[in-house]
PDB file of C-alpha atoms in Angstrom:
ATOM      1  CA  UNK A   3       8.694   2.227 -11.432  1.00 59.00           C
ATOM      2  CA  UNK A   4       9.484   4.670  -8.213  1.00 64.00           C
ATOM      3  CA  UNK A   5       6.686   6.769  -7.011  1.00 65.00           C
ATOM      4  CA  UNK A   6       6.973   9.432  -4.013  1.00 68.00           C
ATOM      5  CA  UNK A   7       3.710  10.855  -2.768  1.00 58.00           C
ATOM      6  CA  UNK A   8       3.037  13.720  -0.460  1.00 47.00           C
ATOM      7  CA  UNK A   9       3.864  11.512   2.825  1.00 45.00           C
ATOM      8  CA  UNK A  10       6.915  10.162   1.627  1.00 45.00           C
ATOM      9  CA  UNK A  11       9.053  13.342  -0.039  1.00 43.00           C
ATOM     10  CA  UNK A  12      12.141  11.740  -1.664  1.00 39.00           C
ATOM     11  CA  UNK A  13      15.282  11.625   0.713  1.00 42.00           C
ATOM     12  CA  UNK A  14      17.066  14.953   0.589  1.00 41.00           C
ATOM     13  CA  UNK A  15      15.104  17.069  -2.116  1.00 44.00           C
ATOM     14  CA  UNK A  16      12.224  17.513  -0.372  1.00 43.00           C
ATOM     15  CA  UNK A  17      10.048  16.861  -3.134  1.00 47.00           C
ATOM     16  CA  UNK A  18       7.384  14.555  -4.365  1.00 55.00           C
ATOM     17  CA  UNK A  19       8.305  12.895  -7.679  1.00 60.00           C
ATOM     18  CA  UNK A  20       8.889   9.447  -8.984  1.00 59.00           C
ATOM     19  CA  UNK A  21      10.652   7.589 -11.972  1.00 58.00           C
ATOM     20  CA  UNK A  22       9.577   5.225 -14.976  1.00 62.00           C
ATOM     21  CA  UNK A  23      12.511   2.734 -16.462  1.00 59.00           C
ATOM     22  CA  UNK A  24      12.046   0.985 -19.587  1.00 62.00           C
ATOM     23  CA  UNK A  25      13.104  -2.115 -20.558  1.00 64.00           C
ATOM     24  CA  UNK A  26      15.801  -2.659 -17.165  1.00 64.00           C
ATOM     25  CA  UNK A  27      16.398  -2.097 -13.617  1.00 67.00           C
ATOM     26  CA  UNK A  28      17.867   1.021 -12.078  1.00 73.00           C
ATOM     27  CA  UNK A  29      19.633   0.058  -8.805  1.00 72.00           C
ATOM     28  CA  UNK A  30      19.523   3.442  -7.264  1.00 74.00           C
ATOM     29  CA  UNK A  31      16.146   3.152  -7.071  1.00 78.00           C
ATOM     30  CA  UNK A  32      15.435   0.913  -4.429  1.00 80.00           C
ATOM     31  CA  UNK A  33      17.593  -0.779  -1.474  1.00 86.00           C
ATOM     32  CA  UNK A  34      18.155  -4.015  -0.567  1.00 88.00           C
ATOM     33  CA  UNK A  35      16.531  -7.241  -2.722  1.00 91.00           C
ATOM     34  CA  UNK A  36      13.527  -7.056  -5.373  1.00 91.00           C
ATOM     35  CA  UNK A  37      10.999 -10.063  -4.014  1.00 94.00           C
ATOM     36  CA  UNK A  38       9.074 -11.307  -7.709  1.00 95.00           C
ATOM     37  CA  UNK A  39       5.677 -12.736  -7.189  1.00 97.00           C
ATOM     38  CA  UNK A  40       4.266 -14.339 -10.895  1.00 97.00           C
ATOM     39  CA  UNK A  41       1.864 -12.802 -12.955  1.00 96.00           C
ATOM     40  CA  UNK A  42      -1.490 -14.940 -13.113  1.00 94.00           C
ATOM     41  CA  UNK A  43      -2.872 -12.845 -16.009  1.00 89.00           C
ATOM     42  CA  UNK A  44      -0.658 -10.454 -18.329  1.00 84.00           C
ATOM     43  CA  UNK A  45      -3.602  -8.400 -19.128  1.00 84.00           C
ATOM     44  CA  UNK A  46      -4.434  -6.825 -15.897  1.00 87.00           C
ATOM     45  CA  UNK A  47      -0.924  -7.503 -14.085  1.00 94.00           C
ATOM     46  CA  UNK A  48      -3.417 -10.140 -11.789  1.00 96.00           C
ATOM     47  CA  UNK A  49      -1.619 -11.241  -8.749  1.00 97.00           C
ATOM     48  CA  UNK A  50      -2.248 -13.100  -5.770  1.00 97.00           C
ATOM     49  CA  UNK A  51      -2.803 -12.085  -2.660  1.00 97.00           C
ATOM     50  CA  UNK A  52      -2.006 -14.598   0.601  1.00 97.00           C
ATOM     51  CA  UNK A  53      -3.509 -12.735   3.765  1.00 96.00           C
ATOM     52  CA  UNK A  54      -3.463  -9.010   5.362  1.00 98.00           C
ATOM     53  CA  UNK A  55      -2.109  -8.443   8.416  1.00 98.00           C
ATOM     54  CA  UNK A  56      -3.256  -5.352  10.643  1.00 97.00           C
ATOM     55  CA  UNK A  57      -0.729  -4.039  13.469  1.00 96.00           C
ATOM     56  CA  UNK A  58       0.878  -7.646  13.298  1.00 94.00           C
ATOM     57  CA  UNK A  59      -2.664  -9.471  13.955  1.00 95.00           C
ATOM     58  CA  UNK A  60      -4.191 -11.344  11.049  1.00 96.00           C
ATOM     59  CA  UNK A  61      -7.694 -10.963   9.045  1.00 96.00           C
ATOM     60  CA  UNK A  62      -8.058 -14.692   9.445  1.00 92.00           C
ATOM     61  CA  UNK A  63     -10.060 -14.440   5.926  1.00 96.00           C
ATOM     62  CA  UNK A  64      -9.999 -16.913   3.433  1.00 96.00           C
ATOM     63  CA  UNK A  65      -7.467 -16.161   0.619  1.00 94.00           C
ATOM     64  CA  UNK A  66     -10.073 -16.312  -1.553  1.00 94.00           C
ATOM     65  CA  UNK A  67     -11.737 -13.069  -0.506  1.00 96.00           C
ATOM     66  CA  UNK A  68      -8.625 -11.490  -1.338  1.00 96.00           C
ATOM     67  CA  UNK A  69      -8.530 -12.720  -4.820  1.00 95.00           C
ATOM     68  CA  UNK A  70     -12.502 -12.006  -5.725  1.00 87.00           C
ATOM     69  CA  UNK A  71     -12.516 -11.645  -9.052  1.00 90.00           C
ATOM     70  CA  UNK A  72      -9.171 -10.932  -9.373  1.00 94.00           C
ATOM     71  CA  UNK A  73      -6.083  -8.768  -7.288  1.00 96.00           C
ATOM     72  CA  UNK A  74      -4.064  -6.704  -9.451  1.00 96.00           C
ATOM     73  CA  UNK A  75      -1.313  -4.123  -9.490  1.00 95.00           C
ATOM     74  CA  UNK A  76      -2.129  -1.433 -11.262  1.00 93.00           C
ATOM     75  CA  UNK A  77      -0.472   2.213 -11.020  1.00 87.00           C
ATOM     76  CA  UNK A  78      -3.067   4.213 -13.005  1.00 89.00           C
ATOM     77  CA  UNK A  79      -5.429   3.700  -9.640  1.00 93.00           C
ATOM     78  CA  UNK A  80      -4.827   5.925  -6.715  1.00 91.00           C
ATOM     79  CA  UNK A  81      -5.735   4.031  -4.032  1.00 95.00           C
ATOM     80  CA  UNK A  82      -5.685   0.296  -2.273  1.00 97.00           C
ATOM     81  CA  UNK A  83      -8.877  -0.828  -3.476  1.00 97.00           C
ATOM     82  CA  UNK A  84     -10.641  -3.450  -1.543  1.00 97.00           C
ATOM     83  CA  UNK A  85     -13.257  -6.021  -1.746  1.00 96.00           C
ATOM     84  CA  UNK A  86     -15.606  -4.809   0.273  1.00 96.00           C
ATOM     85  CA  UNK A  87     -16.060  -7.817   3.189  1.00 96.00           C
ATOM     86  CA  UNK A  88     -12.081  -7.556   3.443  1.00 97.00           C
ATOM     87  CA  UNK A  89     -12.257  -3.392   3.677  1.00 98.00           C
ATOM     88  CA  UNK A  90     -14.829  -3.933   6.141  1.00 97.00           C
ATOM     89  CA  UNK A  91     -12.483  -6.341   7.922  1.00 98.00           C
ATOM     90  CA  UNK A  92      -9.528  -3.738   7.526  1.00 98.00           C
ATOM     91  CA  UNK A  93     -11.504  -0.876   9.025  1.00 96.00           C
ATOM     92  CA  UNK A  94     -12.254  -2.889  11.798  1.00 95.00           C
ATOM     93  CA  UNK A  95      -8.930  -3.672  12.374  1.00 96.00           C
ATOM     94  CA  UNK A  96      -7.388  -0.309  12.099  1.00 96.00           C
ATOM     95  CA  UNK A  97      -9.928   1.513  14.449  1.00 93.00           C
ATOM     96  CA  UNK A  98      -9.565  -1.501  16.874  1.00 92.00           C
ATOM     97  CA  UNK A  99      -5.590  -0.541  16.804  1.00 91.00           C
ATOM     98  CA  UNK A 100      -5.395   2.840  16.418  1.00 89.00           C
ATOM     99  CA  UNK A 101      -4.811   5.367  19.254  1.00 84.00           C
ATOM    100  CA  UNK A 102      -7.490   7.322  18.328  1.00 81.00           C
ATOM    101  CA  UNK A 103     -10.797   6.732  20.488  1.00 72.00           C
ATOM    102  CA  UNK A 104     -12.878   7.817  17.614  1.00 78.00           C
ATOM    103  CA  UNK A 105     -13.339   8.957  14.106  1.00 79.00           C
ATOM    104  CA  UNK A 106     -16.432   9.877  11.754  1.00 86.00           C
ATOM    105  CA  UNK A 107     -17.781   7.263   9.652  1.00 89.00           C
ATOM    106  CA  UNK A 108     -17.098   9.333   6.048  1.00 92.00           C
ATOM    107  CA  UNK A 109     -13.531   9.530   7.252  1.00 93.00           C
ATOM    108  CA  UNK A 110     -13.321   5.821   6.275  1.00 94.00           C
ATOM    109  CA  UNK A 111     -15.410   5.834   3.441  1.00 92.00           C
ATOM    110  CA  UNK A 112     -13.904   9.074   2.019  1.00 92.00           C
ATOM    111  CA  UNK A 113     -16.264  11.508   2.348  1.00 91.00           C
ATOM    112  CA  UNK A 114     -14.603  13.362   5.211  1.00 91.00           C
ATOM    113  CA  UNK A 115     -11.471  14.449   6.385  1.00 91.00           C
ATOM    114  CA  UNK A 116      -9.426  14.266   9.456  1.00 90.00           C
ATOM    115  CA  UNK A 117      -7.520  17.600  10.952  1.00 89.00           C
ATOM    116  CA  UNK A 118      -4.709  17.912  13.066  1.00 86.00           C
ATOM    117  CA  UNK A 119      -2.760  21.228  13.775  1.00 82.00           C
ATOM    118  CA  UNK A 120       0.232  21.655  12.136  1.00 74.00           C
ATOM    119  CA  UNK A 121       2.239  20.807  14.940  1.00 74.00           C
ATOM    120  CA  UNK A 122       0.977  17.218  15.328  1.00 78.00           C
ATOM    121  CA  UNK A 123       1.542  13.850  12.805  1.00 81.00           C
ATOM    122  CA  UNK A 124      -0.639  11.834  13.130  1.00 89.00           C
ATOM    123  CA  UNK A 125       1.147   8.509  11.497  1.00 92.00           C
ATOM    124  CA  UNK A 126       2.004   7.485  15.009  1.00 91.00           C
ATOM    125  CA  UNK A 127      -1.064   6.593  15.581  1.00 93.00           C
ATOM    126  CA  UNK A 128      -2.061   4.858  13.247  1.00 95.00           C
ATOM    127  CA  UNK A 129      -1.234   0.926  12.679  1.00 96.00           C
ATOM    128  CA  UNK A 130       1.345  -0.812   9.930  1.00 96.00           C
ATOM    129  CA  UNK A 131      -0.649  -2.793   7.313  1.00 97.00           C
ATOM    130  CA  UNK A 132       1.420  -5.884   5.800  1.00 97.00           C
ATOM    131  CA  UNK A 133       0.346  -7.521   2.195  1.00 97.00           C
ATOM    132  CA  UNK A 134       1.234 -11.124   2.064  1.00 97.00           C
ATOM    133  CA  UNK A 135       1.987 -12.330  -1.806  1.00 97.00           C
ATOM    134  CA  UNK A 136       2.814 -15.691  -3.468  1.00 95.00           C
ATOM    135  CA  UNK A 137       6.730 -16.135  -4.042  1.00 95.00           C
ATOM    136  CA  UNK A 138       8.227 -17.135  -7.305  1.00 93.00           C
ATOM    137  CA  UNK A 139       8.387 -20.095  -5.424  1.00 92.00           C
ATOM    138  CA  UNK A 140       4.956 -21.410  -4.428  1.00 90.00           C
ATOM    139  CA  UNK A 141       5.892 -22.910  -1.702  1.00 90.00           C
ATOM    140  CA  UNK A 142       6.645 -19.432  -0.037  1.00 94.00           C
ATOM    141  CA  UNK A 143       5.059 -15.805   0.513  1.00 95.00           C
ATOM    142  CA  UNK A 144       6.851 -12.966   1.172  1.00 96.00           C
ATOM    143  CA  UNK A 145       5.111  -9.547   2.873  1.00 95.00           C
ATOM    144  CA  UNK A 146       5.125  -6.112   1.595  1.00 95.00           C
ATOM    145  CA  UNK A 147       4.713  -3.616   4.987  1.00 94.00           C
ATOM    146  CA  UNK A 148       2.892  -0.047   4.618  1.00 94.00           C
ATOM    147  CA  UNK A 149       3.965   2.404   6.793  1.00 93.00           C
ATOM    148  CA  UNK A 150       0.518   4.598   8.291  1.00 94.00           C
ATOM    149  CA  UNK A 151       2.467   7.550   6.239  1.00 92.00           C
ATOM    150  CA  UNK A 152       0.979   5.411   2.749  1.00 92.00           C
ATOM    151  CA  UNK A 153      -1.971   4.884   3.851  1.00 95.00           C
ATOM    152  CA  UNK A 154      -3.278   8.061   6.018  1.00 94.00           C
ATOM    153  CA  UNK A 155      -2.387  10.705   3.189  1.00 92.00           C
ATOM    154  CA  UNK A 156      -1.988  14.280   3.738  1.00 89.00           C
ATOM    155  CA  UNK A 157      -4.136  16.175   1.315  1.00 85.00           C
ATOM    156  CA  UNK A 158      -2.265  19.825   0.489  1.00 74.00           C
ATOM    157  CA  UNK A 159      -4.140  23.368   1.134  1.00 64.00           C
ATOM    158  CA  UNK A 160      -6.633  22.034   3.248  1.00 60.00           C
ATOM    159  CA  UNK A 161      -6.174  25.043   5.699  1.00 63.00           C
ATOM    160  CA  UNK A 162      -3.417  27.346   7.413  1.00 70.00           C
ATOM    161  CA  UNK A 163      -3.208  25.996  11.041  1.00 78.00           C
ATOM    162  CA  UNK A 164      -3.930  22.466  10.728  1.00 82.00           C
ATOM    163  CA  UNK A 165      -2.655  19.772   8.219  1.00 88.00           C
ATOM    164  CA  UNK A 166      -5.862  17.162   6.856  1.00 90.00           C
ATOM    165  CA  UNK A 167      -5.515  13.620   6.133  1.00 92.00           C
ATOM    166  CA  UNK A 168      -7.994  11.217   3.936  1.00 94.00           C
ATOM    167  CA  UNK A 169      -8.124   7.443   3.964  1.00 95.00           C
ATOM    168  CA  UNK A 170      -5.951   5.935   0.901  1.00 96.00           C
ATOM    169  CA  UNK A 171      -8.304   2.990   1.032  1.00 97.00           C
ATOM    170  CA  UNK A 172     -11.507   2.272  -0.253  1.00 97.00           C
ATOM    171  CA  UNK A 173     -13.910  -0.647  -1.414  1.00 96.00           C
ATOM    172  CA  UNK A 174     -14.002  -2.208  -4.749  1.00 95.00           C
ATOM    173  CA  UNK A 175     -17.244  -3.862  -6.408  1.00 90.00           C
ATOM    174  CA  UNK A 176     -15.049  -6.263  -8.154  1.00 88.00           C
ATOM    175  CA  UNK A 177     -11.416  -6.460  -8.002  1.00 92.00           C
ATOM    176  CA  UNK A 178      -8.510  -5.714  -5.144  1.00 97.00           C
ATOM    177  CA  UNK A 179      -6.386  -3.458  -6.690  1.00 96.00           C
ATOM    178  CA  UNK A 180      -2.576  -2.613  -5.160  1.00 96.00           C
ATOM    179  CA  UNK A 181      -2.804   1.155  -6.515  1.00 93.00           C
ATOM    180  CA  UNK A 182      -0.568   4.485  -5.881  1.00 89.00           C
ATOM    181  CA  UNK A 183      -1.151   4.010  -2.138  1.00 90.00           C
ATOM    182  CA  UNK A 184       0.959   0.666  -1.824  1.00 92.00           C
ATOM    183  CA  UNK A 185       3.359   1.618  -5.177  1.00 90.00           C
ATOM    184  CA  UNK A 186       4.626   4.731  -3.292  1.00 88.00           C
ATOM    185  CA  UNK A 187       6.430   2.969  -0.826  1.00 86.00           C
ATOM    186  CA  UNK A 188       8.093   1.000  -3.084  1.00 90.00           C
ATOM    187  CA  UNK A 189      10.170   0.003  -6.371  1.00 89.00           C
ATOM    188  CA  UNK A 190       8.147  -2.120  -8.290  1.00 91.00           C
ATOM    189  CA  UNK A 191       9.450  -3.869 -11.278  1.00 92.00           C
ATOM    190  CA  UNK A 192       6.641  -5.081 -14.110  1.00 93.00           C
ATOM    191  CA  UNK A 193       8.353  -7.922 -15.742  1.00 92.00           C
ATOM    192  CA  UNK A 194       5.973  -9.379 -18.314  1.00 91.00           C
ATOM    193  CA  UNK A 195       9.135 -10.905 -20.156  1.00 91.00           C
ATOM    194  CA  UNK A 196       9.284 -13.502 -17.147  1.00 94.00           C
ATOM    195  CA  UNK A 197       5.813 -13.416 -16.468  1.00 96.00           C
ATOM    196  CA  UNK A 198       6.299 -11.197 -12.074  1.00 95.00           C
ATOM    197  CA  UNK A 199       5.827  -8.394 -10.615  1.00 96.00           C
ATOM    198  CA  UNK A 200       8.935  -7.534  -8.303  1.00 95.00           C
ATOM    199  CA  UNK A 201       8.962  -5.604  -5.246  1.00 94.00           C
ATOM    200  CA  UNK A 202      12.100  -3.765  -3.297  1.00 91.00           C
ATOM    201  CA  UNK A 203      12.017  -1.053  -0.845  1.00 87.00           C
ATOM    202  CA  UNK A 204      11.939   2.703  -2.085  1.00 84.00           C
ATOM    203  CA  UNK A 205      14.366   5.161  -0.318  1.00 80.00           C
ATOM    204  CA  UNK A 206      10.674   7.339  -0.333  1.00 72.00           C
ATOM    205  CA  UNK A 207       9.499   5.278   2.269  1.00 58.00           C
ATOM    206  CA  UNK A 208      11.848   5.856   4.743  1.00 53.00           C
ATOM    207  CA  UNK A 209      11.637   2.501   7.063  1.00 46.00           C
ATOM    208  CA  UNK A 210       8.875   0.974   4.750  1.00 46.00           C
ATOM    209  CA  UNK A 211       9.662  -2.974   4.758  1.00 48.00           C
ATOM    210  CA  UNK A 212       9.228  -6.263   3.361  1.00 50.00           C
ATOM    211  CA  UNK A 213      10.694  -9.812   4.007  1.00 52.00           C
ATOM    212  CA  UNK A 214      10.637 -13.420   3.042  1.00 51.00           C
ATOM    213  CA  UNK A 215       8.109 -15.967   5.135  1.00 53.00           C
ATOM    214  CA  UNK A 216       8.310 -18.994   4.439  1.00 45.00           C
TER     215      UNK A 216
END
């Protein structure tokens, strides 16, 4: 499954759109290598989640704040949903590292917007966000990298001299959830017939990575 949101138009067109493949792989859908991590539960696509890194620097939570409950991937949810002590943790992190001196409270918890003119991105300013997951492997973990352009989100119409942004994440009473916010920037590959969830990077995402770490 491809999906291109509003940040990341699809190289060339212009255009937001994505794609759905049944039942195989389509190579010109992604670049480079797909990185599987297994499935821990088939119902909800339950994953597991290593550690989160902010602008290179880590949490330093225990993986099993990550995993509350459960951590799934799940593309019918919009956003990267949180337990709340880690999206506390994240917030933190990100207004520690950003270049911005300060932002409202409800732009966090997604009751307000942020405005810049047209002229101005604001993705610069923001830091990358990096996923950590269990390789197929166990003895290994590879990362999956969101650009700020994933996670800062344009939202069209908003007004005619200045572009607004919301949040794309936001806390979860009871499950981490990698939604449309972290799917966008890549190719992701649900393979229940081997029992993973794959990973490769999506030409939407521009410079969007993810590596092995041992």
């Amino acid at each position: 499954m491809q999906t291109c949101g509003a940040g990341l138009p699809v190289a060339g067109s212009g255009t937001n759109g994505g794609s759905l493949v049944l039942g195989g792989i389509e190579p010109s859908l992604y670049r480079g290598d797909i990185w599987y991590t297994p499935i821990k539960e088939e119902w909800y696509y339950q994953i597991e989640i290593l550690k989160l890194e902010i602008g290179g620097q880590s949490l330093n939570l225990d993986c099993r704040e990550y995993n509350a409950d459960k951590a799934i991937v799940d593309s019918g949810t919009t956003l990267l949903r949180l337990p709340q002590k880690v999206f506390n943790a994240v917030v933190e992190a990100v207004v520690r590292t950003s270049l911005i001196p300060e932002f409202s409270d409800g732009f966090w918890t997604g009751s307000q917007l942020a405005c810049w003119t047209n002229s101005e991105a604001p993705w610069s300013y923001f830091p990358k966000i990096s996923i950590y997951l269990r390789d197929e492997n166990s003895s290994r973990s590879f990362r999956i990298t969101l650009l700020p352009q994933l996670y800062i989100q344009p939202m069209m119409g908003a007004g005619l001299n200045y572009e607004c942004y919301r949040f794309g994440i936001s806390p979860s009473t009871n499950a981490l959830v990698l939604g449309a916010t972290v799917m966008e920037g890549f190719y992701v590959v649900f393979d229940r017939a081997r029992k993973r969830v794959g990973f490769a990077a999506s030409p939407c995402a521009g410079k969007t990575t993810k590596h092995h770490k041992m």
